[in-house]
Short mmCIF file of C-alpha atoms and ligand atoms in Angstrom, two decimals:
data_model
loop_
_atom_site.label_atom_id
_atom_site.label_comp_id
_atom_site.label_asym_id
_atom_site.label_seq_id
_atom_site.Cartn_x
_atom_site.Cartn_y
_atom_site.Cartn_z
CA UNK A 2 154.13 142.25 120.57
CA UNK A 3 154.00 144.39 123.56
CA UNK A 4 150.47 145.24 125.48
CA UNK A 5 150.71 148.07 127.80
CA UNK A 6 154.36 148.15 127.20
CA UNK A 7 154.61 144.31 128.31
CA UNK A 8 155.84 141.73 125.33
CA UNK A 9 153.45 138.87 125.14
CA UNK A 10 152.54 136.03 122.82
CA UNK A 11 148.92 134.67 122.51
CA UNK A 12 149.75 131.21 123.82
CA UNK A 13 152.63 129.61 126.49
CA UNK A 14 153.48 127.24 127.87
CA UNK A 15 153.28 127.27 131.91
CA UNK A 16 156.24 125.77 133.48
CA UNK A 17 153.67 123.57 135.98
CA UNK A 18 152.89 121.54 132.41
CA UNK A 19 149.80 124.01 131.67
CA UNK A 20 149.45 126.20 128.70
CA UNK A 21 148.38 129.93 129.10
CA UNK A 22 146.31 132.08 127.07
CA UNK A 23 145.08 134.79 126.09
CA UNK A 24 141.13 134.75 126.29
CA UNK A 25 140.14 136.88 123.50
CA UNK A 26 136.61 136.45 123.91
CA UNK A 27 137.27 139.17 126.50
CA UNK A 28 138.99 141.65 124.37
CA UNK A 29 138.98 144.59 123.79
CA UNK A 30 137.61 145.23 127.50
CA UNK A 31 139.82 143.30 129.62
CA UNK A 32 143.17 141.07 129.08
CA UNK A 33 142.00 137.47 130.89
CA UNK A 34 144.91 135.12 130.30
CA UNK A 35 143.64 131.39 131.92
CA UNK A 36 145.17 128.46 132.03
CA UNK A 37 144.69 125.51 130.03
CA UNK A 38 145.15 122.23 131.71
CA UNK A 39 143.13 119.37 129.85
CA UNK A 40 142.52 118.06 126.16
CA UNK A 41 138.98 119.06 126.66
CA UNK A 42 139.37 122.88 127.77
CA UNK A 43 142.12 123.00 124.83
CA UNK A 44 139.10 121.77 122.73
CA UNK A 45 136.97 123.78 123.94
CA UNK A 46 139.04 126.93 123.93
CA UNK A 47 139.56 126.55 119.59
CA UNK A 48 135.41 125.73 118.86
CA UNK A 49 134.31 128.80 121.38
CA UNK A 50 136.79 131.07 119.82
CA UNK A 51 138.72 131.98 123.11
CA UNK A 52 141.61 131.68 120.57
CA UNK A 53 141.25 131.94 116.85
CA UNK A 54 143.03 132.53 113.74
CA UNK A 55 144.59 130.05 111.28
CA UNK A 56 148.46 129.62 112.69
CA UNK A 57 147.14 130.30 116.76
CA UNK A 58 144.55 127.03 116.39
CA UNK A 59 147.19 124.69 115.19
CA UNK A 60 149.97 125.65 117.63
CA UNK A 61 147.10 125.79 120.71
CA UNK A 62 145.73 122.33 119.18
CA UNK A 63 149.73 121.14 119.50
CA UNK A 64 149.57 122.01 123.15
CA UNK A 65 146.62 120.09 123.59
CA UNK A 66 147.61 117.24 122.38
CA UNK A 67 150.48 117.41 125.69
CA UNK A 68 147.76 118.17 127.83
CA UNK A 69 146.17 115.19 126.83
CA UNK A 70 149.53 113.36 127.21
CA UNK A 71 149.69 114.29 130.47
CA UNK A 72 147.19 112.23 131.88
CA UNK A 73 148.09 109.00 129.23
CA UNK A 74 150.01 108.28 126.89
CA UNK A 75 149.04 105.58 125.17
CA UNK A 76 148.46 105.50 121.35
CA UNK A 77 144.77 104.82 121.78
CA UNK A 78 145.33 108.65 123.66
CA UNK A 79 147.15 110.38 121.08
CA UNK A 80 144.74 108.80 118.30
CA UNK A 81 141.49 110.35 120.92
CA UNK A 82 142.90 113.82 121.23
CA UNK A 83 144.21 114.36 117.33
CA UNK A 84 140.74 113.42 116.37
CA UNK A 85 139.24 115.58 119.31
CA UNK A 86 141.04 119.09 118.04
CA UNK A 87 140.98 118.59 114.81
CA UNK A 88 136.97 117.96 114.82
CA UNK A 89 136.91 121.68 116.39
CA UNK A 90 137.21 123.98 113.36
CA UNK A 91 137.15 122.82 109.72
CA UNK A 92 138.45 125.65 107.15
CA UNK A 93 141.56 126.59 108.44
CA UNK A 94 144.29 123.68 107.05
CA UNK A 95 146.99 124.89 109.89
CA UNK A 96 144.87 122.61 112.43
CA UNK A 97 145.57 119.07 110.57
CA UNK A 98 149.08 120.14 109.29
CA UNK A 99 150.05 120.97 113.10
CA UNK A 100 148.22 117.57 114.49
CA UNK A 101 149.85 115.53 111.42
CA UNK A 102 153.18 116.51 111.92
CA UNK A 103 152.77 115.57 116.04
CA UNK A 104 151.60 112.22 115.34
CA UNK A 105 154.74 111.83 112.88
CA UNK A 106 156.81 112.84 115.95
CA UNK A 107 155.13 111.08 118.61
CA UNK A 108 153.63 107.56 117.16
CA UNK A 109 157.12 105.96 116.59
CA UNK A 110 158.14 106.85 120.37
CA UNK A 111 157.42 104.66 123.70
CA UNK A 112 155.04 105.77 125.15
CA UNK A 113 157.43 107.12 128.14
CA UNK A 114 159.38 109.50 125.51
CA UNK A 115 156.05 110.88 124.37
CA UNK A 116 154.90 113.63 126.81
CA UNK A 117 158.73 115.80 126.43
CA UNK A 118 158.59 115.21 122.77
CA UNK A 119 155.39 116.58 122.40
CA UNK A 120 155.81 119.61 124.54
CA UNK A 121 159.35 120.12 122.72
CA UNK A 122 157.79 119.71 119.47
CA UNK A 123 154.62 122.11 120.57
CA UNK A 124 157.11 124.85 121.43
CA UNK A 125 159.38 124.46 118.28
CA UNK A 126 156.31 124.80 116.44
CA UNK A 127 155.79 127.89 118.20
CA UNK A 128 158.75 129.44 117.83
CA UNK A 129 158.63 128.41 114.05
CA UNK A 130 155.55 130.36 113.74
CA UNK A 131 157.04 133.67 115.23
CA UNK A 132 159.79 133.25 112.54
CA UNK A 133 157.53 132.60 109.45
CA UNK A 134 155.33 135.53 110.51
CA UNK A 135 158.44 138.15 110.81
CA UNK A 136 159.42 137.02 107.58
CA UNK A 137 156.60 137.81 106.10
CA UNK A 138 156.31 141.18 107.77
CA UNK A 139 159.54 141.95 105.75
CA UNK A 140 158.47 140.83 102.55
CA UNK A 141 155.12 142.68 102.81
CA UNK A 142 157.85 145.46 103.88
CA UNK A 143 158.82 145.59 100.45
CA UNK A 144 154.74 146.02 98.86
CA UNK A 145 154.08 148.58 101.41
CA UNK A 146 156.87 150.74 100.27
CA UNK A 147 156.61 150.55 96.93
CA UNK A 148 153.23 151.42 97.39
CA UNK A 149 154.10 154.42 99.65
CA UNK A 150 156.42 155.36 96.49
CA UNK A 151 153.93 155.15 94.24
CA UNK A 152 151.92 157.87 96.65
CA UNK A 153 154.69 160.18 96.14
CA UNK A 154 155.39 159.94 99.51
CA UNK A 155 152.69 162.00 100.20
CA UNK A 156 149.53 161.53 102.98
CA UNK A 157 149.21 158.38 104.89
CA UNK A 158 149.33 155.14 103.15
CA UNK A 159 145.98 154.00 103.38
CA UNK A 160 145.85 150.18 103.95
CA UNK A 161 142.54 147.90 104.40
CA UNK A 162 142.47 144.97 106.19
CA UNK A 163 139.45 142.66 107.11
CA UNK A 164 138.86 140.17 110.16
CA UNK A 165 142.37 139.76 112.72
CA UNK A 166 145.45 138.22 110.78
CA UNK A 167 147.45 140.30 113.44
CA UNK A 168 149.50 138.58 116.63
CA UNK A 169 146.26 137.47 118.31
CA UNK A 170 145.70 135.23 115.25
CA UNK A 171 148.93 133.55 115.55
CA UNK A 172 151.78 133.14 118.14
CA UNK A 173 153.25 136.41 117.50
CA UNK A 174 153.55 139.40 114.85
CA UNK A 175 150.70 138.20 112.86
CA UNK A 176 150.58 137.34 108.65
CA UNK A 177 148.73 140.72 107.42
CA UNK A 178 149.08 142.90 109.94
CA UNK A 179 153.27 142.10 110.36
CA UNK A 180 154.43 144.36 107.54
CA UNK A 181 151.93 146.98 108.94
CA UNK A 182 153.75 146.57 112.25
CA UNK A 183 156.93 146.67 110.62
CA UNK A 184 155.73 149.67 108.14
CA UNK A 185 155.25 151.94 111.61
CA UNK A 186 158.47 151.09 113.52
CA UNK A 187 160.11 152.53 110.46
CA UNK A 188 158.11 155.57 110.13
CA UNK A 189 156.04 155.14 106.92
CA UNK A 190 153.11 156.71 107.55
CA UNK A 191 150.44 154.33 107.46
CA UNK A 192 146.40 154.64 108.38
CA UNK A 193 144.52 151.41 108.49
CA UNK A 194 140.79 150.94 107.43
CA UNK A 195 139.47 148.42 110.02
CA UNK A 196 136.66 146.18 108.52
CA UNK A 197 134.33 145.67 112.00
CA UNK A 198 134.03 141.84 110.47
CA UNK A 199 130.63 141.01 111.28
CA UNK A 200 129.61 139.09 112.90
CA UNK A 201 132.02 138.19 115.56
CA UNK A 202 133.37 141.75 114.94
CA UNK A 203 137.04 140.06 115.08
CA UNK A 204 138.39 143.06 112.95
CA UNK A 205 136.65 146.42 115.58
CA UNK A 206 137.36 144.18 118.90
CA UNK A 207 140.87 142.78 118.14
CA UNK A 208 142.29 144.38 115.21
CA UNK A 209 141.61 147.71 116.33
CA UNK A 210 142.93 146.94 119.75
CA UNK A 211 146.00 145.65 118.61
CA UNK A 212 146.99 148.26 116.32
CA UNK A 213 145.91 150.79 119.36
CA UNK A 214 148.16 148.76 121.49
CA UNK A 215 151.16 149.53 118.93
CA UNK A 216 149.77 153.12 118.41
CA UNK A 217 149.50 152.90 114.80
CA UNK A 218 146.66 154.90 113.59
CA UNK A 219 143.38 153.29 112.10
CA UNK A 220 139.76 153.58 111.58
CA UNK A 221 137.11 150.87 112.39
CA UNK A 222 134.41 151.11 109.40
CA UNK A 223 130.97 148.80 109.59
CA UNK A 224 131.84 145.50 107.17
CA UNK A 225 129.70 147.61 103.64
CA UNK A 226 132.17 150.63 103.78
CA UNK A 227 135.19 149.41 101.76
CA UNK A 228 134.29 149.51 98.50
CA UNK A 229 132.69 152.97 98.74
CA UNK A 230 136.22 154.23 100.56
CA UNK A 231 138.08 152.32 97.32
CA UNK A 232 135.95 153.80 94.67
CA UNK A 233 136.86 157.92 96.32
CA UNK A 234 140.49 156.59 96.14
CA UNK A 235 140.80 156.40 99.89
CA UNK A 236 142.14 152.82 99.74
CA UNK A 237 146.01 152.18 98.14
CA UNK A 238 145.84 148.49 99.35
CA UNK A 239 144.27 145.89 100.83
CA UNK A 240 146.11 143.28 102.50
CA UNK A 241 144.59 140.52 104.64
CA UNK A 242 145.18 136.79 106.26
CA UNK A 243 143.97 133.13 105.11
CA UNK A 244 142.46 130.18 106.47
CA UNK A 245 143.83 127.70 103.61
CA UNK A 246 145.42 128.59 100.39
CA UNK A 247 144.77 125.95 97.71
CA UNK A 248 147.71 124.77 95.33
CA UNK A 249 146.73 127.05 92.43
CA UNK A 250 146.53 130.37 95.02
CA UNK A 251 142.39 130.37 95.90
CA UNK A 252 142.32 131.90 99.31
CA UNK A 253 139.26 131.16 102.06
CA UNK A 254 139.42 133.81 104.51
CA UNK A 255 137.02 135.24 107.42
CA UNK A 256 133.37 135.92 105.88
CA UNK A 257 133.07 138.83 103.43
CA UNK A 258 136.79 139.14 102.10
CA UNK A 259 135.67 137.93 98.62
CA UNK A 260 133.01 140.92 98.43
CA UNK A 261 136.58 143.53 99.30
CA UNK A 262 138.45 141.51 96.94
CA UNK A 263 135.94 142.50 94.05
CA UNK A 264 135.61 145.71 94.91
CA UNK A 265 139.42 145.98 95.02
CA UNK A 266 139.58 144.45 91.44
CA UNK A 267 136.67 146.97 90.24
CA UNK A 268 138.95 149.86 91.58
CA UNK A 269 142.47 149.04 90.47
CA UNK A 270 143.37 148.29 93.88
CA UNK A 271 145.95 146.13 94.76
CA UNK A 272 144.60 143.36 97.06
CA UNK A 273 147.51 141.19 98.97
CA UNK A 274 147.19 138.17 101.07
CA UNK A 275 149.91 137.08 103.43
CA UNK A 276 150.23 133.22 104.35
CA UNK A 277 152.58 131.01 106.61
CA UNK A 278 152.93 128.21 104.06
CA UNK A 279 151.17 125.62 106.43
CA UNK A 280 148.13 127.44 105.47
CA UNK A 281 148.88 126.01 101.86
CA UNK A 282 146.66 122.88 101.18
CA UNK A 283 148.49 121.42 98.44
CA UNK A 284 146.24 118.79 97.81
CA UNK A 285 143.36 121.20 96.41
CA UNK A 286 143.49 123.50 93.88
CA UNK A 287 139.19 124.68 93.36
CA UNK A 288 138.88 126.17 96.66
CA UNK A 289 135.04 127.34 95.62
CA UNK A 290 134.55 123.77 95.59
CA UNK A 291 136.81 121.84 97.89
CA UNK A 292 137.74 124.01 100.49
CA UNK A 293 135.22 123.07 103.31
CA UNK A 294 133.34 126.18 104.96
CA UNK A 295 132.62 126.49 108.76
CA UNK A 296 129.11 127.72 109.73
CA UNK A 297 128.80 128.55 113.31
CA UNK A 298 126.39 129.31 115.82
CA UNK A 299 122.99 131.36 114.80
CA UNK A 300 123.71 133.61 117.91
CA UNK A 301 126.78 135.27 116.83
CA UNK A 302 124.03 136.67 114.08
CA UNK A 303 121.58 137.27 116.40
CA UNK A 304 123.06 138.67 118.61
CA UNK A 305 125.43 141.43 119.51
CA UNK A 306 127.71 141.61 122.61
CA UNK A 307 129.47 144.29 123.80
CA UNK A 308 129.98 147.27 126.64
CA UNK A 309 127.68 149.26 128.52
CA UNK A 310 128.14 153.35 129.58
CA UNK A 311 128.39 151.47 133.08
CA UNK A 312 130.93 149.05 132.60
CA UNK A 313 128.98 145.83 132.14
CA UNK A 314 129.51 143.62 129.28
CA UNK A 315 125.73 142.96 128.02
CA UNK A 316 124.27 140.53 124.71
CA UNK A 317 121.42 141.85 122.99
CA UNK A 318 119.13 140.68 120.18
CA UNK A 319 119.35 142.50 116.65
CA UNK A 320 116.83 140.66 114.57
CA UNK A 321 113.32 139.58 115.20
CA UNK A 322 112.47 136.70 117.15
CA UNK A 323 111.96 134.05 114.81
CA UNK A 324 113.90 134.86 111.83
CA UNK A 325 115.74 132.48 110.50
CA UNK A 326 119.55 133.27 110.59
CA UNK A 327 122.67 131.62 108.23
CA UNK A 328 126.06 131.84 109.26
CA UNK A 329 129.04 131.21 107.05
CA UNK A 330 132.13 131.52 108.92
CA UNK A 331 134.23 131.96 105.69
CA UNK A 332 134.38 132.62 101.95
CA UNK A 333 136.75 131.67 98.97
CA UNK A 334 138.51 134.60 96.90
CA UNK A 335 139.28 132.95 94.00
CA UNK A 336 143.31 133.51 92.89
CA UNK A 337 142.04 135.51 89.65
CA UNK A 338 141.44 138.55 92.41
CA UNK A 339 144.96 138.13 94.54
CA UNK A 340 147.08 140.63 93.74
CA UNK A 341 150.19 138.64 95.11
CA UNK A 342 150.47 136.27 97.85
CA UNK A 343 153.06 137.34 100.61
CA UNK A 344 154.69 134.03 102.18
CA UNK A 345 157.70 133.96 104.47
CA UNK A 346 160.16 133.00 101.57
CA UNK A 347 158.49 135.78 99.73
CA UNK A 348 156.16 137.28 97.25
CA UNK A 349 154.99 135.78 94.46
CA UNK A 350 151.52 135.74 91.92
CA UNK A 351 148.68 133.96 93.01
CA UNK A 352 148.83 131.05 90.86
CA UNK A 353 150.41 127.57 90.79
CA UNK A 354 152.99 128.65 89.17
CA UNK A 355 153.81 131.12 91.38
CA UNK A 356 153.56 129.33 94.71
CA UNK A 357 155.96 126.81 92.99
CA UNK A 358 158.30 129.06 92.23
CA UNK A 359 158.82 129.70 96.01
CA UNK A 360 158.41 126.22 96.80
CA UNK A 361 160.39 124.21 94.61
CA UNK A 362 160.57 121.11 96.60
CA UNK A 363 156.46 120.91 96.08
CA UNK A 364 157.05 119.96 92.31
CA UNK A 365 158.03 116.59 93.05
CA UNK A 366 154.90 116.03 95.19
CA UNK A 367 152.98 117.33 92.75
CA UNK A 368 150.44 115.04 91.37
CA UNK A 369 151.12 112.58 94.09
CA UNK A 370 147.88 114.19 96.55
CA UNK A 371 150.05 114.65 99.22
O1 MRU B 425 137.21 132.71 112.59
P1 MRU B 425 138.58 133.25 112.87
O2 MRU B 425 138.60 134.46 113.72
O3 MRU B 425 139.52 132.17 113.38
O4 MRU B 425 139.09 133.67 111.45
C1 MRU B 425 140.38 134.21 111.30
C2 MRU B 425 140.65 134.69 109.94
O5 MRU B 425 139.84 134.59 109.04
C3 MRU B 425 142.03 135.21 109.69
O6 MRU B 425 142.02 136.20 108.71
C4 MRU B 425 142.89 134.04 109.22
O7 MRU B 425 142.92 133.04 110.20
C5 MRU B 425 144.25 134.41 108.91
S1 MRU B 425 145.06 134.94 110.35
C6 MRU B 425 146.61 134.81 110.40
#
């Protein structure tokens, strides 16, 4: 996507062997892109959040593994720097599928042959991402228009979306937010209801940023607002991202989507959720139960960060000193409140069944765990 007219992705590789970024602990007050030049910032970079989102953390956790590379390439290495990255976030499945599928690659190799094959593989994966994601900004294409029929064609099509699923949570395009994209370069007129996502406020610092960036029109609403907005009929759909997607179509998203799920289902509104398939963990199907869920850092719940009338970015306190604080990074919106799922070989109903039907060659694995 383009920012300030510019097309960028959220992660590259630098041709001196050093991956860039986009820092998006900065945004939306300033674009910092650093480099990344050793296993440990890579690390580092996925647990503080400087990148985030499902499909972004397995790519960047890809790259890391090269940066590790770099400096040895032994298999004691690789072993030390899968095990490093993937210890770094636990709900989203994209993390593990990415660092599986490089040790598949790279563990058979000399040692010599391991560093190009991992940055060639790291880049691939990449470029698959980009690919999934505009896929499923077509398919959601389709839901968005039919919804926009439905309207009459009349007013804006009012969509809600909670957390980022847009290009800064992947490599490009995004999973929810890429038929919204899509939606505007065509001219539907859309208006998008931008949950703030407390409490790293991914959805009023990143969200909103990128759909100002693409100049598609939205409104950032405090995380309670949704359901009261869905119950006046200001709401045709919701449509948001996923962290892991079990086998039977449970999705665990950013904190809070359950609660807009409900309210959805109260309302009669249609409530979407768009997935790359390596979010799918086929090997679960309760996600309530299996599906483990992150909690973070008391601060983030604490505190507040943001900008001053001056210019300065500042923290401050919100709660008493000496409350105690919880913070669950995630929550599981069981398939029984999924509309559809939108995948990049299509839509289909939130059920086994229905994932199955898009992924055929899954029935043979089935019932074999992996
Ligand atoms: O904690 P985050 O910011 O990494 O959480 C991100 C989300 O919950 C997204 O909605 C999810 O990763 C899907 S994004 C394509």
């Amino acid at each position: 996507m383009k920012v300030q007219g510019r097309a960028m992705r959220s992660v590259w590789a630098e041709p001196e062997g050093t991956v860039g970024i986009i820092d998006q602990t900065h945004l939306p007050h300033a674009l910092v892109t650093p480099r990344l030049t050793t296993l440990a910032e890579a690390a580092h970079a996925i647990r503080a959040m400087r990148v985030r989102g499902a499909p972004l953390i397995g790519v960047v956790a890809a790259y890391g593994v090269c940066l590790a590379l770099r400096e040895d390439t032994s298999d004691a290495a690789l072993t030390h720097a899968c095990q490093t990255l993937q210890a770094t976030r636990p709900t989203a499945v994209n993390l593990a599928w990415a660092l599986e599928g490089l040790r598949r690659v790279l563990q058979p190799l000399p040692p010599a042959e391991r560093l190009a094959a991992a940055w060639a593989h790291a880049a691939a994966l990449a470029d698959e991402d980009v690919a999934i994601n505009r896929a499923i900004g077509e398919h959601g294409l389709g839901l968005l228009r039919e919804a926009w029929a439905r309207k009459g064609r009349q007013g804006p099509l009012n969509v809600l979306t909670h957390c980022n699923a847009g290009w800064l949570a992947t490599v490009d395009w995004g999973t929810a937010l890429a038929p919204l994209y899509l939606a505007h370069d065509e001219g539907l007129p859309l208006h998008v209801w931008v949950d703030e996502t407390r409490p790293r406020n991914q959805g009023a610092s990143l969200t909103a940023w990128e759909l100002g960036q693409h100049g598609v029109p939205h409104t950032v609403i405090a995380d309670n607002v949704g359901g009261h907005l869905m119950q006046h009929g200001q709401v045709d759909l919701c449509i948001v991202g996923t962290d892991r997607t079990t086998a039977r179509g449970d999705v665990a998203n950013k904190i809070g989507t359950y609660l807009k799920a409900l309210a959805a289902k109260d309302n009669g509104v249609p409530f979407y959720v768009a997935l790359p398939s390596p979010t799918i963990d086929w090997t679960i199907h309760d996600g309530v139960r299996d599906i483990p869920i992150e909690q973070r850092d008391g601060r983030e719940v604490t505190d507040v960060s943001g900008r001053l009338p001056d210019g300065a970015l500042a923290t401050v306190r919100v709660t008493p000193e000496g409350s105690p604080v919880a913070n669950y990074g995630f929550d599981v919106t069981p398939a029984r409140l999924v509309t559809a799922l939108v995948t990049e070989r299509g839509v289909c109903a939130a059920s086994e069944e229905g994932l199955l039907s898009l992924f055929p060659e899954r029935r043979a694995a089935k019932g074999t765990g992996t």
